[in-house]
Structure formats: structure tokens, C-alpha cells
PDB file of C-alpha atoms and ligand atoms in Angstrom:
ATOM      1  CA  UNK A   1     153.145  44.125 -94.980  1.00 64.00           C
ATOM      2  CA  UNK A   2     156.495  43.475 -93.357  1.00 75.00           C
ATOM      3  CA  UNK A   3     157.533  47.038 -94.133  1.00 79.00           C
ATOM      4  CA  UNK A   4     154.366  48.373 -92.529  1.00 73.00           C
ATOM      5  CA  UNK A   5     155.128  46.415 -89.402  1.00 74.00           C
ATOM      6  CA  UNK A   6     158.649  47.799 -89.278  1.00 75.00           C
ATOM      7  CA  UNK A   7     157.336  51.323 -89.672  1.00 74.00           C
ATOM      8  CA  UNK A   8     154.680  50.756 -87.008  1.00 70.00           C
ATOM      9  CA  UNK A   9     157.355  49.335 -84.717  1.00 69.00           C
ATOM     10  CA  UNK A  10     159.638  52.306 -85.261  1.00 68.00           C
ATOM     11  CA  UNK A  11     156.756  54.675 -84.563  1.00 64.00           C
ATOM     12  CA  UNK A  12     155.929  52.890 -81.355  1.00 65.00           C
ATOM     13  CA  UNK A  13     159.555  53.051 -80.299  1.00 66.00           C
ATOM     14  CA  UNK A  14     159.782  56.773 -80.882  1.00 63.00           C
ATOM     15  CA  UNK A  15     156.499  57.361 -79.038  1.00 66.00           C
ATOM     16  CA  UNK A  16     157.904  55.242 -76.198  1.00 67.00           C
ATOM     17  CA  UNK A  17     161.082  57.336 -76.104  1.00 68.00           C
ATOM     18  CA  UNK A  18     158.985  60.507 -76.001  1.00 68.00           C
ATOM     19  CA  UNK A  19     157.047  59.214 -73.018  1.00 71.00           C
ATOM     20  CA  UNK A  20     160.286  58.245 -71.268  1.00 83.00           C
ATOM     21  CA  UNK A  21     161.650  61.773 -71.723  1.00 85.00           C
ATOM     22  CA  UNK A  22     158.422  63.246 -70.421  1.00 87.00           C
ATOM     23  CA  UNK A  23     158.904  61.035 -67.349  1.00 90.00           C
ATOM     24  CA  UNK A  24     162.381  62.494 -66.843  1.00 91.00           C
ATOM     25  CA  UNK A  25     160.892  65.986 -66.990  1.00 93.00           C
ATOM     26  CA  UNK A  26     158.195  65.000 -64.487  1.00 93.00           C
ATOM     27  CA  UNK A  27     160.774  63.514 -62.133  1.00 93.00           C
ATOM     28  CA  UNK A  28     162.830  66.698 -62.322  1.00 95.00           C
ATOM     29  CA  UNK A  29     159.750  68.714 -61.482  1.00 95.00           C
ATOM     30  CA  UNK A  30     158.986  66.386 -58.551  1.00 95.00           C
ATOM     31  CA  UNK A  31     162.551  66.783 -57.252  1.00 96.00           C
ATOM     32  CA  UNK A  32     162.283  70.557 -57.495  1.00 96.00           C
ATOM     33  CA  UNK A  33     158.956  70.487 -55.675  1.00 96.00           C
ATOM     34  CA  UNK A  34     160.769  68.473 -52.980  1.00 97.00           C
ATOM     35  CA  UNK A  35     163.301  71.293 -52.756  1.00 97.00           C
ATOM     36  CA  UNK A  36     160.468  73.784 -52.436  1.00 97.00           C
ATOM     37  CA  UNK A  37     158.934  71.771 -49.593  1.00 98.00           C
ATOM     38  CA  UNK A  38     162.263  71.399 -47.773  1.00 98.00           C
ATOM     39  CA  UNK A  39     162.963  75.123 -47.899  1.00 98.00           C
ATOM     40  CA  UNK A  40     159.482  76.659 -47.922  1.00 98.00           C
ATOM     41  CA  UNK A  41     157.722  74.008 -45.822  1.00 98.00           C
ATOM     42  CA  UNK A  42     160.376  73.161 -43.233  1.00 98.00           C
ATOM     43  CA  UNK A  43     163.396  75.482 -42.958  1.00 98.00           C
ATOM     44  CA  UNK A  44     161.797  78.878 -43.605  1.00 98.00           C
ATOM     45  CA  UNK A  45     158.833  78.337 -41.223  1.00 98.00           C
ATOM     46  CA  UNK A  46     161.350  77.459 -38.468  1.00 98.00           C
ATOM     47  CA  UNK A  47     163.326  80.615 -39.199  1.00 98.00           C
ATOM     48  CA  UNK A  48     160.118  82.647 -38.955  1.00 98.00           C
ATOM     49  CA  UNK A  49     159.075  80.936 -35.738  1.00 98.00           C
ATOM     50  CA  UNK A  50     155.968  79.383 -37.330  1.00 98.00           C
ATOM     51  CA  UNK A  51     157.362  75.938 -36.508  1.00 98.00           C
ATOM     52  CA  UNK A  52     159.533  74.928 -33.532  1.00 98.00           C
ATOM     53  CA  UNK A  53     163.206  74.200 -34.166  1.00 98.00           C
ATOM     54  CA  UNK A  54     163.580  70.491 -34.891  1.00 98.00           C
ATOM     55  CA  UNK A  55     167.064  69.171 -35.658  1.00 98.00           C
ATOM     56  CA  UNK A  56     165.780  65.902 -37.155  1.00 98.00           C
ATOM     57  CA  UNK A  57     163.499  67.787 -39.564  1.00 98.00           C
ATOM     58  CA  UNK A  58     166.381  70.155 -40.426  1.00 98.00           C
ATOM     59  CA  UNK A  59     168.651  67.203 -41.180  1.00 98.00           C
ATOM     60  CA  UNK A  60     165.979  65.580 -43.329  1.00 98.00           C
ATOM     61  CA  UNK A  61     165.371  68.797 -45.300  1.00 98.00           C
ATOM     62  CA  UNK A  62     169.111  69.277 -45.844  1.00 98.00           C
ATOM     63  CA  UNK A  63     169.346  65.694 -47.023  1.00 98.00           C
ATOM     64  CA  UNK A  64     166.632  66.331 -49.627  1.00 98.00           C
ATOM     65  CA  UNK A  65     168.537  69.400 -50.845  1.00 98.00           C
ATOM     66  CA  UNK A  66     171.857  67.519 -50.844  1.00 98.00           C
ATOM     67  CA  UNK A  67     170.340  64.650 -52.830  1.00 97.00           C
ATOM     68  CA  UNK A  68     168.965  67.094 -55.404  1.00 97.00           C
ATOM     69  CA  UNK A  69     172.334  68.814 -55.649  1.00 98.00           C
ATOM     70  CA  UNK A  70     173.873  65.432 -56.489  1.00 97.00           C
ATOM     71  CA  UNK A  71     171.204  64.656 -59.083  1.00 97.00           C
ATOM     72  CA  UNK A  72     171.142  68.073 -60.753  1.00 97.00           C
ATOM     73  CA  UNK A  73     174.050  67.373 -63.157  1.00 97.00           C
ATOM     74  CA  UNK A  74     172.032  64.535 -64.748  1.00 95.00           C
ATOM     75  CA  UNK A  75     168.526  65.954 -64.332  1.00 94.00           C
ATOM     76  CA  UNK A  76     168.488  67.791 -67.646  1.00 95.00           C
ATOM     77  CA  UNK A  77     169.646  65.423 -70.414  1.00 94.00           C
ATOM     78  CA  UNK A  78     169.903  66.915 -73.921  1.00 93.00           C
ATOM     79  CA  UNK A  79     166.876  64.824 -74.959  1.00 91.00           C
ATOM     80  CA  UNK A  80     164.593  66.824 -72.635  1.00 93.00           C
ATOM     81  CA  UNK A  81     165.488  70.200 -74.149  1.00 92.00           C
ATOM     82  CA  UNK A  82     162.312  72.083 -75.014  1.00 87.00           C
ATOM     83  CA  UNK A  83     159.997  69.713 -73.128  1.00 90.00           C
ATOM     84  CA  UNK A  84     157.674  71.442 -70.710  1.00 89.00           C
ATOM     85  CA  UNK A  85     156.138  69.843 -67.645  1.00 89.00           C
ATOM     86  CA  UNK A  86     152.562  70.767 -66.763  1.00 89.00           C
ATOM     87  CA  UNK A  87     152.528  73.497 -64.181  1.00 90.00           C
ATOM     88  CA  UNK A  88     154.028  76.919 -63.693  1.00 93.00           C
ATOM     89  CA  UNK A  89     157.682  76.432 -64.617  1.00 95.00           C
ATOM     90  CA  UNK A  90     159.942  74.790 -67.163  1.00 94.00           C
ATOM     91  CA  UNK A  91     163.610  74.645 -68.058  1.00 96.00           C
ATOM     92  CA  UNK A  92     165.251  77.434 -69.999  1.00 96.00           C
ATOM     93  CA  UNK A  93     167.156  76.420 -73.159  1.00 95.00           C
ATOM     94  CA  UNK A  94     170.100  78.231 -71.530  1.00 97.00           C
ATOM     95  CA  UNK A  95     170.694  75.023 -69.512  1.00 97.00           C
ATOM     96  CA  UNK A  96     171.996  73.427 -72.713  1.00 97.00           C
ATOM     97  CA  UNK A  97     173.400  76.583 -74.319  1.00 97.00           C
ATOM     98  CA  UNK A  98     175.500  77.581 -71.332  1.00 97.00           C
ATOM     99  CA  UNK A  99     176.508  74.246 -69.847  1.00 97.00           C
ATOM    100  CA  UNK A 100     179.455  75.710 -67.954  1.00 98.00           C
ATOM    101  CA  UNK A 101     177.299  78.426 -66.399  1.00 98.00           C
ATOM    102  CA  UNK A 102     174.683  75.893 -65.338  1.00 98.00           C
ATOM    103  CA  UNK A 103     177.327  73.537 -63.917  1.00 98.00           C
ATOM    104  CA  UNK A 104     178.729  76.441 -61.896  1.00 98.00           C
ATOM    105  CA  UNK A 105     175.296  77.125 -60.353  1.00 98.00           C
ATOM    106  CA  UNK A 106     174.944  73.458 -59.424  1.00 98.00           C
ATOM    107  CA  UNK A 107     178.383  73.426 -57.866  1.00 98.00           C
ATOM    108  CA  UNK A 108     177.811  76.498 -55.732  1.00 98.00           C
ATOM    109  CA  UNK A 109     174.394  75.187 -54.619  1.00 98.00           C
ATOM    110  CA  UNK A 110     175.986  71.846 -53.622  1.00 98.00           C
ATOM    111  CA  UNK A 111     178.726  73.688 -51.705  1.00 98.00           C
ATOM    112  CA  UNK A 112     176.281  75.855 -49.748  1.00 98.00           C
ATOM    113  CA  UNK A 113     174.149  72.819 -48.839  1.00 98.00           C
ATOM    114  CA  UNK A 114     177.207  70.871 -47.663  1.00 98.00           C
ATOM    115  CA  UNK A 115     178.320  73.843 -45.564  1.00 98.00           C
ATOM    116  CA  UNK A 116     174.819  74.202 -44.135  1.00 98.00           C
ATOM    117  CA  UNK A 117     174.868  70.567 -42.999  1.00 98.00           C
ATOM    118  CA  UNK A 118     177.977  71.302 -40.954  1.00 98.00           C
ATOM    119  CA  UNK A 119     176.810  74.695 -39.654  1.00 98.00           C
ATOM    120  CA  UNK A 120     173.178  74.313 -38.626  1.00 98.00           C
ATOM    121  CA  UNK A 121     173.027  73.170 -34.997  1.00 98.00           C
ATOM    122  CA  UNK A 122     170.401  75.473 -33.492  1.00 98.00           C
ATOM    123  CA  UNK A 123     167.919  78.207 -34.343  1.00 98.00           C
ATOM    124  CA  UNK A 124     170.581  80.929 -34.531  1.00 98.00           C
ATOM    125  CA  UNK A 125     172.757  79.024 -36.970  1.00 98.00           C
ATOM    126  CA  UNK A 126     169.645  78.082 -38.955  1.00 98.00           C
ATOM    127  CA  UNK A 127     168.655  81.747 -39.220  1.00 98.00           C
ATOM    128  CA  UNK A 128     172.172  82.661 -40.287  1.00 98.00           C
ATOM    129  CA  UNK A 129     172.365  79.981 -42.987  1.00 98.00           C
ATOM    130  CA  UNK A 130     168.939  79.669 -44.645  1.00 98.00           C
ATOM    131  CA  UNK A 131     169.198  82.952 -46.591  1.00 98.00           C
ATOM    132  CA  UNK A 132     172.374  81.667 -48.275  1.00 98.00           C
ATOM    133  CA  UNK A 133     170.480  78.573 -49.413  1.00 98.00           C
ATOM    134  CA  UNK A 134     167.585  80.638 -50.750  1.00 98.00           C
ATOM    135  CA  UNK A 135     170.039  82.797 -52.656  1.00 98.00           C
ATOM    136  CA  UNK A 136     171.369  79.712 -54.452  1.00 98.00           C
ATOM    137  CA  UNK A 137     167.865  78.629 -55.515  1.00 98.00           C
ATOM    138  CA  UNK A 138     167.058  82.099 -56.801  1.00 98.00           C
ATOM    139  CA  UNK A 139     170.446  82.482 -58.444  1.00 98.00           C
ATOM    140  CA  UNK A 140     169.862  79.450 -60.620  1.00 98.00           C
ATOM    141  CA  UNK A 141     166.158  80.100 -61.310  1.00 98.00           C
ATOM    142  CA  UNK A 142     166.837  83.674 -62.418  1.00 97.00           C
ATOM    143  CA  UNK A 143     168.766  82.431 -65.460  1.00 97.00           C
ATOM    144  CA  UNK A 144     167.820  78.809 -66.000  1.00 98.00           C
ATOM    145  CA  UNK A 145     164.110  78.539 -65.152  1.00 97.00           C
ATOM    146  CA  UNK A 146     161.237  79.864 -67.255  1.00 96.00           C
ATOM    147  CA  UNK A 147     157.710  80.693 -66.224  1.00 94.00           C
ATOM    148  CA  UNK A 148     155.182  78.777 -68.350  1.00 90.00           C
ATOM    149  CA  UNK A 149     152.489  80.629 -70.231  1.00 77.00           C
TER     150      UNK A 149
HETATM  151  C1  HEC B 201     171.198  74.666 -60.655  1.00 87.38           C
HETATM  152  C2  HEC B 201     169.887  75.208 -60.855  1.00 87.38           C
HETATM  153  C3  HEC B 201     168.813  75.128 -59.808  1.00 87.38           C
HETATM  154  C4  HEC B 201     168.952  75.186 -58.436  1.00 87.38           C
HETATM  155  C5  HEC B 201     170.211  75.364 -57.615  1.00 87.38           C
HETATM  156  C6  HEC B 201     167.610  75.101 -57.895  1.00 87.38           C
HETATM  157  N1  HEC B 201     166.692  74.981 -58.899  1.00 87.38           N
HETATM  158 FE1  HEC B 201     164.668  74.871 -58.679  1.00 87.38          FE
HETATM  159  N2  HEC B 201     164.444  74.753 -60.696  1.00 87.38           N
HETATM  160  C7  HEC B 201     165.475  74.762 -61.624  1.00 87.38           C
HETATM  161  C8  HEC B 201     164.912  74.627 -62.957  1.00 87.38           C
HETATM  162  C9  HEC B 201     165.696  74.591 -64.260  1.00 87.38           C
HETATM  163  C10 HEC B 201     163.523  74.544 -62.812  1.00 87.38           C
HETATM  164  C11 HEC B 201     162.464  74.398 -63.919  1.00 87.38           C
HETATM  165  C12 HEC B 201     162.217  72.956 -64.276  1.00 87.38           C
HETATM  166  C13 HEC B 201     161.032  72.373 -63.620  1.00 87.38           C
HETATM  167  O1  HEC B 201     160.186  73.064 -63.023  1.00 87.38           O
HETATM  168  O2  HEC B 201     160.907  71.143 -63.687  1.00 87.38           O
HETATM  169  C14 HEC B 201     163.263  74.624 -61.368  1.00 87.38           C
HETATM  170  C15 HEC B 201     162.000  74.583 -60.800  1.00 87.38           C
HETATM  171  C16 HEC B 201     161.717  74.745 -59.456  1.00 87.38           C
HETATM  172  C17 HEC B 201     160.384  74.762 -58.881  1.00 87.38           C
HETATM  173  C18 HEC B 201     159.087  74.668 -59.652  1.00 87.38           C
HETATM  174  C19 HEC B 201     158.649  73.247 -59.811  1.00 87.38           C
HETATM  175  C20 HEC B 201     157.391  73.193 -60.605  1.00 87.38           C
HETATM  176  O3  HEC B 201     157.481  73.106 -61.830  1.00 87.38           O
HETATM  177  O4  HEC B 201     156.334  73.277 -59.984  1.00 87.38           O
HETATM  178  C21 HEC B 201     160.529  74.902 -57.530  1.00 87.38           C
HETATM  179  C22 HEC B 201     159.425  74.972 -56.468  1.00 87.38           C
HETATM  180  C23 HEC B 201     161.950  74.978 -57.261  1.00 87.38           C
HETATM  181  N3  HEC B 201     162.652  74.874 -58.450  1.00 87.38           N
HETATM  182  C24 HEC B 201     162.496  75.123 -55.996  1.00 87.38           C
HETATM  183  C25 HEC B 201     163.864  75.195 -55.746  1.00 87.38           C
HETATM  184  C26 HEC B 201     164.424  75.458 -54.431  1.00 87.38           C
HETATM  185  C27 HEC B 201     163.615  75.716 -53.168  1.00 87.38           C
HETATM  186  C28 HEC B 201     165.779  75.441 -54.587  1.00 87.38           C
HETATM  187  C29 HEC B 201     166.827  75.658 -53.534  1.00 87.38           C
HETATM  188  C30 HEC B 201     166.741  74.941 -52.315  1.00 87.38           C
HETATM  189  C31 HEC B 201     166.054  75.203 -55.995  1.00 87.38           C
HETATM  190  N4  HEC B 201     164.874  75.049 -56.669  1.00 87.38           N
HETATM  191  C32 HEC B 201     167.336  75.143 -56.534  1.00 87.38           C
HETATM  192  C33 HEC B 201     166.808  74.903 -61.358  1.00 87.38           C
HETATM  193  C34 HEC B 201     167.385  74.994 -60.086  1.00 87.38           C
END
């Protein structure tokens, strides 16, 4: 009986750990969706003239990107390898197989976002800088993101 309880307890623990990891994956997905909103919902529409230039909104969007850049090094713990969030995308195993390559993508993304914070003061500087940010997103996704299904 005691043994059964121990086994049941261990099972519960491992199920609990699985749920926790799935939460990490969900949080990562939420952070990436935040990136998508900052770029695709705020900065790009201003570049295209669909939204008026708004320095406060620019600063807020760049803050979201900067915060993600800071979190990225810890967003993909080993324990989440192979876990897929619901939705269109998931992490490529290359994140864990090529740690140096992934770290380099994070570093260059962080650098471009920091530079953008200093550079973007008006519509012209926004137009000149946003493509460089988009290139960083694409540069990482190309190798380290997989399409589900
Ligand atoms: C260093 C690598 C890296 C950088 C830089 C990066 N991403 Fe991602 N992104 C990923 C990975 C890995 C995934 C897949 C994991 C996931 O979807 O949870 C992802 C997923 C996404 C998704 C899909 C979320 C979903 O599942 O619905 C969006 C949208 C996204 N990124 C937007 C961006 C934007 C916009 C930028 C730039 C401002 C950016 N990302 C920068 C690695 C990166």
C-alpha cells in the first residue's frame, strides 16, 4: 500500500513537471506573439502610413522587443525540447543542437533592438530602422522555428 502511494506520488510529480514545461512553452509562444504585435501591429503599420507616427507607441513596442531579447536566452530550457505549443509554430531541435548559433542570433537581435531605441526619433528614422529589425526576426526563424503540421 505504501509502495503504491509512493508510485502514485511520483507519477503525480512527473505529470506536474510536464504541465509546468508546457506552461513554459505557452509563455514563450505568448512572448513571441507579443513580438509579432509590436512589429506587425505597431511599427510596420506606421512605416506603411496605416497608422500615424506615435513616439510613445514606438517606445512601448521597442520595450516589448527589448524585454523579449533579454528573456530569449532562458526561454528554451532543455526540458522543453520537443514540446509543441498549439498553433502554427514550434521550436526547432536546432535550438539545443546548435546552442552557439542560437545564442548568436539572440545577441544580434538584442543589438539591433538596442540600436533602434537610440535611432528612432521620427518617421524617417523609423522607416530606416524597421527593416533591420524584421531581418533579425526572420534570420532566427529561418533556422530555429518550425511550422507545425
Ligand atoms: C533568437 C531567435 C528568435 C528571434 C530573434 C525572434 N524569434 Fe520569433 N520565434 C522563435 C522561435 C524558436 C519560435 C517558435 C516557438 C514558438 O512559437 O513558441 C518563434 C515564434 C514566433 C511567432 C509564432 C508564435 C506562435 O506560435 O503563434 C511569431 C509571431 C514570432 N516568433 C514573431 C517574432 C518577431 C516579430 C520577431 C522580431 C521582432 C521575432 N519573432 C524574433 C525565435 C525567434
